[in-house]
mmCIF file of C-alpha atoms in Angstrom:
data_model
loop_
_atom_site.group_PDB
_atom_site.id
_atom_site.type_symbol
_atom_site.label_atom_id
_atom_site.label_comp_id
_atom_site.label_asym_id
_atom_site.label_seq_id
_atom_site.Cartn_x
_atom_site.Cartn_y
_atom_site.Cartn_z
ATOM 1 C CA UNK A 15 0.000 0.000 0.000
ATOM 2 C CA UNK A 16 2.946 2.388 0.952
ATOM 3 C CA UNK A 17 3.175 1.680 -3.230
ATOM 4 C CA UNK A 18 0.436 2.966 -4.136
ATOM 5 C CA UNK A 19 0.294 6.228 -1.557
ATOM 6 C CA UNK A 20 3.802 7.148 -2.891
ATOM 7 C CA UNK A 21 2.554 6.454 -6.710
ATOM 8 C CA UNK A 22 -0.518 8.151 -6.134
ATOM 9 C CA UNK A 23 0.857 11.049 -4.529
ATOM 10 C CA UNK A 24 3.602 11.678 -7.433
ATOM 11 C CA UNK A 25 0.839 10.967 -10.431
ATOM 12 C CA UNK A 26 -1.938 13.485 -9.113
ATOM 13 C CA UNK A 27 0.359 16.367 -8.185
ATOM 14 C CA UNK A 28 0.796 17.003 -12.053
ATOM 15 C CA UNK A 29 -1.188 17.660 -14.674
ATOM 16 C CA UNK A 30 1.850 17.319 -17.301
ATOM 17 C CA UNK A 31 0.798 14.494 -19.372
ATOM 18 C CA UNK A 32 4.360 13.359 -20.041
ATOM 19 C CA UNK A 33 5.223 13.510 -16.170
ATOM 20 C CA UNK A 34 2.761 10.931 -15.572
ATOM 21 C CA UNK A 35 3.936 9.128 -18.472
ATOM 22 C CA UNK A 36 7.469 8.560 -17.242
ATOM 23 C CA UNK A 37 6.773 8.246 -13.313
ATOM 24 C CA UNK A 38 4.785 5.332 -13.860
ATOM 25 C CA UNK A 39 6.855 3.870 -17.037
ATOM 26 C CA UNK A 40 9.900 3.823 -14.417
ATOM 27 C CA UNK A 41 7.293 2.677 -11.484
ATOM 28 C CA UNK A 42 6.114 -0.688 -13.130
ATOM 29 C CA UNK A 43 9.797 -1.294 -13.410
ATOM 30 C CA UNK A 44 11.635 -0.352 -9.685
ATOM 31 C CA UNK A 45 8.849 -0.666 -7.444
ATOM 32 C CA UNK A 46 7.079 -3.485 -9.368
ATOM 33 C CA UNK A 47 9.984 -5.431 -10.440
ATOM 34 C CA UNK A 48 9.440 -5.612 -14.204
ATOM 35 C CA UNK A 49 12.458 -5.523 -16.400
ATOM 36 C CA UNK A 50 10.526 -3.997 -19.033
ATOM 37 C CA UNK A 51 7.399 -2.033 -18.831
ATOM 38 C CA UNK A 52 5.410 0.374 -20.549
ATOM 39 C CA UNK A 53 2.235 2.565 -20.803
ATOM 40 C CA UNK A 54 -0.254 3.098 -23.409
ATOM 41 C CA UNK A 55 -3.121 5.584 -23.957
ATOM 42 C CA UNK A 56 -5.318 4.728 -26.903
ATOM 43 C CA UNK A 57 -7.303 6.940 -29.015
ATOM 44 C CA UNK A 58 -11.010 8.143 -27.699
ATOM 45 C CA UNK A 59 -12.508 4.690 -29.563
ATOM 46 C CA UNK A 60 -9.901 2.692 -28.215
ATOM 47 C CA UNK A 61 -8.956 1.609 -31.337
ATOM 48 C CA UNK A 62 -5.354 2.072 -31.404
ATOM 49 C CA UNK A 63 -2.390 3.406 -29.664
ATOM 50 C CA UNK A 64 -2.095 7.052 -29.413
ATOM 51 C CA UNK A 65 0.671 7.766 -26.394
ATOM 52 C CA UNK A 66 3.085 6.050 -24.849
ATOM 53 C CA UNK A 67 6.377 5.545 -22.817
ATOM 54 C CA UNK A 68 8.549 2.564 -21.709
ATOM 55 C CA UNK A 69 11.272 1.487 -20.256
ATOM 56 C CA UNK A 70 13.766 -1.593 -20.657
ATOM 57 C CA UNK A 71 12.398 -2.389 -24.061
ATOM 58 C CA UNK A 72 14.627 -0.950 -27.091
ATOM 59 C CA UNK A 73 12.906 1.006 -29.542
ATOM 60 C CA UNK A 74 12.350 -2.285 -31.893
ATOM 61 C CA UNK A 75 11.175 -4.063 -29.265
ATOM 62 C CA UNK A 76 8.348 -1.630 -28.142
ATOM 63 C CA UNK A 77 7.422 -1.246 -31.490
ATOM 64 C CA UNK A 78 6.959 -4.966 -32.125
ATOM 65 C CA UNK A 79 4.766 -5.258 -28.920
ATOM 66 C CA UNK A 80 2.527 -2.363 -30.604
ATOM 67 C CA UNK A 81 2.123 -3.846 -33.918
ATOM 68 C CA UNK A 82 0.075 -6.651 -31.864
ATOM 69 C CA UNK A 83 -2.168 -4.438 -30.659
ATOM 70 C CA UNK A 84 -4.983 -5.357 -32.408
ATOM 71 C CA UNK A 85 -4.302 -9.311 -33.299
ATOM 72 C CA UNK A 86 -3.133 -9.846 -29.583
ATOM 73 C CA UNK A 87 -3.595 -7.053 -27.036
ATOM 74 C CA UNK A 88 -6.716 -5.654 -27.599
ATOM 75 C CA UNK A 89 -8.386 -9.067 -27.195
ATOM 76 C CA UNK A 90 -6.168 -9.656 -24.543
ATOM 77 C CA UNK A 91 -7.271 -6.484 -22.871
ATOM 78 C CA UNK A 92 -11.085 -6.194 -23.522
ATOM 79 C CA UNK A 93 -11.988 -10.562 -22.647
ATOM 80 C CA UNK A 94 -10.454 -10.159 -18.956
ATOM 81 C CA UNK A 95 -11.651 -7.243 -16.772
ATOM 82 C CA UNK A 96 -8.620 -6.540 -14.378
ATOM 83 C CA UNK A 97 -5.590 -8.071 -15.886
ATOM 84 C CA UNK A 98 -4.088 -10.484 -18.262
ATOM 85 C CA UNK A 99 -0.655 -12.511 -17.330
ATOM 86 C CA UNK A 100 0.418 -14.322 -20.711
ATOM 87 C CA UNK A 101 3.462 -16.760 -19.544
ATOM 88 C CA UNK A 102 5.844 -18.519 -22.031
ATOM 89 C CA UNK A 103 5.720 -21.591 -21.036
ATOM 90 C CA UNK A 104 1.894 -22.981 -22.477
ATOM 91 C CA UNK A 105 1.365 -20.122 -24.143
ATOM 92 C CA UNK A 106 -0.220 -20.245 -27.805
ATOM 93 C CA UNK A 107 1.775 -19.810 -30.299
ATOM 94 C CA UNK A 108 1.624 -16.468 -31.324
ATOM 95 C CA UNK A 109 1.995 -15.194 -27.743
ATOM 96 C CA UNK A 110 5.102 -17.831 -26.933
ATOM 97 C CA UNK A 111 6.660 -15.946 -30.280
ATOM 98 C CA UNK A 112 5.882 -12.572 -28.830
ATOM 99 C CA UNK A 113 7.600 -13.001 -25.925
ATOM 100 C CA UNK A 114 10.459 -14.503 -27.283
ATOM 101 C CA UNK A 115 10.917 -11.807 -29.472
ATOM 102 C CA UNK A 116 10.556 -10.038 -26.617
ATOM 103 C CA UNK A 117 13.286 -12.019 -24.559
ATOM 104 C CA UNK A 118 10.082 -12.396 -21.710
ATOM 105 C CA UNK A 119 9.051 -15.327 -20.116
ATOM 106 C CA UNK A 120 6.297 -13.308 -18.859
ATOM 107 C CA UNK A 121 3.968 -10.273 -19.635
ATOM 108 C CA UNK A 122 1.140 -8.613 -17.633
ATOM 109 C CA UNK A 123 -1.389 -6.266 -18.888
ATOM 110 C CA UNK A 124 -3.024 -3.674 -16.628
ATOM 111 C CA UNK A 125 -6.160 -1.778 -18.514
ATOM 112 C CA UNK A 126 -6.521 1.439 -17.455
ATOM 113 C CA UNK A 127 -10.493 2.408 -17.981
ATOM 114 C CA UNK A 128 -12.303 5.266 -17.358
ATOM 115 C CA UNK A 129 -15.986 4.774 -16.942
ATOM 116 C CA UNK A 130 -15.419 1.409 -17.891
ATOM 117 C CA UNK A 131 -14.391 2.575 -21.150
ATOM 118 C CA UNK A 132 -10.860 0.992 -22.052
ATOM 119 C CA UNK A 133 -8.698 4.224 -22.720
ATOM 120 C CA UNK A 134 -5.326 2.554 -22.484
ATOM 121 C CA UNK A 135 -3.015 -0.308 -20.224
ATOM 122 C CA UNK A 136 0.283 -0.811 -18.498
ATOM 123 C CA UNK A 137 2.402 -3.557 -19.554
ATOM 124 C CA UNK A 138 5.202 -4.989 -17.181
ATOM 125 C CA UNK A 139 7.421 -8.231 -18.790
ATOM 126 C CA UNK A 140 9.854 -10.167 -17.028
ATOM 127 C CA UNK A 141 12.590 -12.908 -17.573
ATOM 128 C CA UNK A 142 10.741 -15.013 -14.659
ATOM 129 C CA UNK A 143 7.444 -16.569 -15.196
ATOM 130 C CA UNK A 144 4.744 -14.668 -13.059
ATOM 131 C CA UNK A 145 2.848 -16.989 -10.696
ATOM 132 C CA UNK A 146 -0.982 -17.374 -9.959
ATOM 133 C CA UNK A 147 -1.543 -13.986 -8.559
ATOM 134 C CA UNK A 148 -3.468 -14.008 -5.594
ATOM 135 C CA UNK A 149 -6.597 -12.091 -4.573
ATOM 136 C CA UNK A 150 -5.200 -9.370 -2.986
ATOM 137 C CA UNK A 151 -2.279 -9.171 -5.850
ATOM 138 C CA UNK A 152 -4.688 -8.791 -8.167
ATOM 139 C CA UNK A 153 -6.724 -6.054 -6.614
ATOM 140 C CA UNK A 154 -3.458 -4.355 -6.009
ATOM 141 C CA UNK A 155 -2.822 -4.116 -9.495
ATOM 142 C CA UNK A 156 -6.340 -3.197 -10.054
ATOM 143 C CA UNK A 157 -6.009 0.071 -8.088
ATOM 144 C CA UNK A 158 -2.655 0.724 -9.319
ATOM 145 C CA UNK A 159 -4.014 0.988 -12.598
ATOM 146 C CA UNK A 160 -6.862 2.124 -11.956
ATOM 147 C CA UNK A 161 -4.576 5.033 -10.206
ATOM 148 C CA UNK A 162 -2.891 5.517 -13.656
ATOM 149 C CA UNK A 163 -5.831 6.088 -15.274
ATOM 150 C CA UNK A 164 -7.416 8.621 -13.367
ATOM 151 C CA UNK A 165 -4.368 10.773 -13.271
ATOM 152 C CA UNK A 166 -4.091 10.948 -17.175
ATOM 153 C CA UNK A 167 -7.251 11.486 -17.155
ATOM 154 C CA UNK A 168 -7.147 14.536 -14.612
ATOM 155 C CA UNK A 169 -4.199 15.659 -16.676
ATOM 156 C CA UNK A 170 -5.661 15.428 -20.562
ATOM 157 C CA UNK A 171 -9.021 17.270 -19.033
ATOM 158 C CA UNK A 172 -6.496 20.085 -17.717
ATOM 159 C CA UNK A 173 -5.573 20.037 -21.272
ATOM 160 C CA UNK A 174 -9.021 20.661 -22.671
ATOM 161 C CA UNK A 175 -9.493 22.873 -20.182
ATOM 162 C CA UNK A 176 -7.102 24.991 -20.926
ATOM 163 C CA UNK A 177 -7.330 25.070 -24.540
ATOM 164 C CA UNK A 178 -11.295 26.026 -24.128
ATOM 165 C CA UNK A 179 -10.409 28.648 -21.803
ATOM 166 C CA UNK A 180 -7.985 30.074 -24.891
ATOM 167 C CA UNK A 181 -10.511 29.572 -27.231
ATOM 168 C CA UNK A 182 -13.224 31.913 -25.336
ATOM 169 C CA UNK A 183 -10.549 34.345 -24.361
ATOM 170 C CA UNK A 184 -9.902 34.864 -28.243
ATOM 171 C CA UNK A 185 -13.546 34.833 -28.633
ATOM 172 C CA UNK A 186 -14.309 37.017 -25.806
ATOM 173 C CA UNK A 187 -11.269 39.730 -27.136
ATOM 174 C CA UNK A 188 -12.930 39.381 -30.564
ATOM 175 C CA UNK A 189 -16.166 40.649 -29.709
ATOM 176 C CA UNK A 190 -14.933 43.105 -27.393
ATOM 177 C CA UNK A 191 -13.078 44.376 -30.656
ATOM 178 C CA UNK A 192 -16.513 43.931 -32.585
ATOM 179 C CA UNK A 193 -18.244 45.965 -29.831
ATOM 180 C CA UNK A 194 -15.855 48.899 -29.895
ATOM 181 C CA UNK A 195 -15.779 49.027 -33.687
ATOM 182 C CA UNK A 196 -19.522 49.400 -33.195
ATOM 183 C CA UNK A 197 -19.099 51.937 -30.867
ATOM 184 C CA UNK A 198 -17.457 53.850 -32.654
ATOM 185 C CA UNK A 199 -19.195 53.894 -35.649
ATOM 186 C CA UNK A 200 -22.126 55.392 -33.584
ATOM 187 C CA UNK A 201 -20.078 58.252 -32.187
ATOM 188 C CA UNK A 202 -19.217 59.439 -35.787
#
C-alpha cells in the first residue's frame, strides 16, 4: 500500500501528461519489479495506440509489442476485466513468439479504464514466469491501474481545459473588438 500512496501522490500532483507518463513507465519497473514495462493511452474509440512511454524495451522491441495491438492485445485487454498474465511456457503460439521476441518469459497487462471505457493499459514483462496472482495481488494491481488512469485522465481534461479557456478568451477579445468598432461607428 505504501506503493500505491507514494505512486498516487507523485501521479496526481501534475497535470503534465508526459510527467505521468514517465513516473509510472519507471514505477512498473523499480517498485514493481518488471524488467521492461510500458504505458499506453489509446485513441477516444480505443482503437489504437495514441501515447506512450517505456522502459527496458529498445525502440524495436516496443514497437513490435505495438504492432500486436490489435491481433493480440486488444483481445487480450477487452476478454479479462482486471488483468491479463500471458506466460511462455503454455502459451499459444503467437503469444510464446511474442515473448520470445521479446526475450520475456512473462507479460502482464493492466487496462486502465475510465468509466469502464478501455482508454489505455500498463504492460510490465519479465525474464521469470509470473505466478498465480493471488486475490489481494490482483486487486493491487487493479487500483494501481486504476490510479494511472485517473491521473491521465485529470491531466488530458487540464488540457481541454485549458485550450477552451484560450478559445473563449480569443472569442471574448474578438467581440470586445466587434463591440468597440460598433461603438465607434455610432459616435461618428
Amino acid at each position: 500500500l505504501h506503493t500505491l500512496h507514494r505512486i498516487g501522490t507523485l501521479i496526481n500532483s501534475t497535470f503534465n501528461l508526459e510527467k505521468i507518463l514517465d513516473i509510472l513507465s519507471s514505477s512498473m519497473a523499480k517498485d514493481l519489479g518488471f524488467e521492461k514495462s510500458g504505458i499506453v493511452f489509446l485513441e477516444q474509440k480505443g482503437s489504437r495506440p495514441m501515447q506512450s512511454a517505456y522502459s527496458g524495451f529498445t525502440p524495436v522491441e516496443y514497437r513490435h509489442f505495438l504492432d500486436h495491438f490489435e491481433s493480440l492485445l486488444l483481445p487480450a485487454l477487452t476478454g479479462e476485466p482486471d488483468l491479463f498474465v500471458q506466460n511462455g511456457s503454455g502459451a499459444p503460439e503467437n503469444w510464446a513468439i511474442l515473448l520470445k521476441s521479446l526475450s520475456l518469459s512473462s507479460l502482464m497487462l493492466l487496462p486502465m479504464r475510465i468509466k469502464n471505457s478501455l482508454n489505455g493499459f500498463l504492460v510490465g514483462g519479465s525474464a521469470k514466469e509470473i505466478r498465480k496472482l493471488t486475490e489481494p495481488e490482483r486487486r493491487f494491481y487493479g487500483m494501481y491501474a486504476s490510479q494511472a488512469s485517473t491521473a491521465a485522465e485529470n491531466a488530458r481534461l487540464y488540457e481541454a481545459l485549458g485550450q477552451a479557456n484560450l478559445s473563449l478568451e480569443g472569442k471574448v477579445q474578438e467581440r470586445t473588438r466587434n463591440l468597440l468598432d460598433a461603438n465607434e461607428r455610432l459616435r461618428e
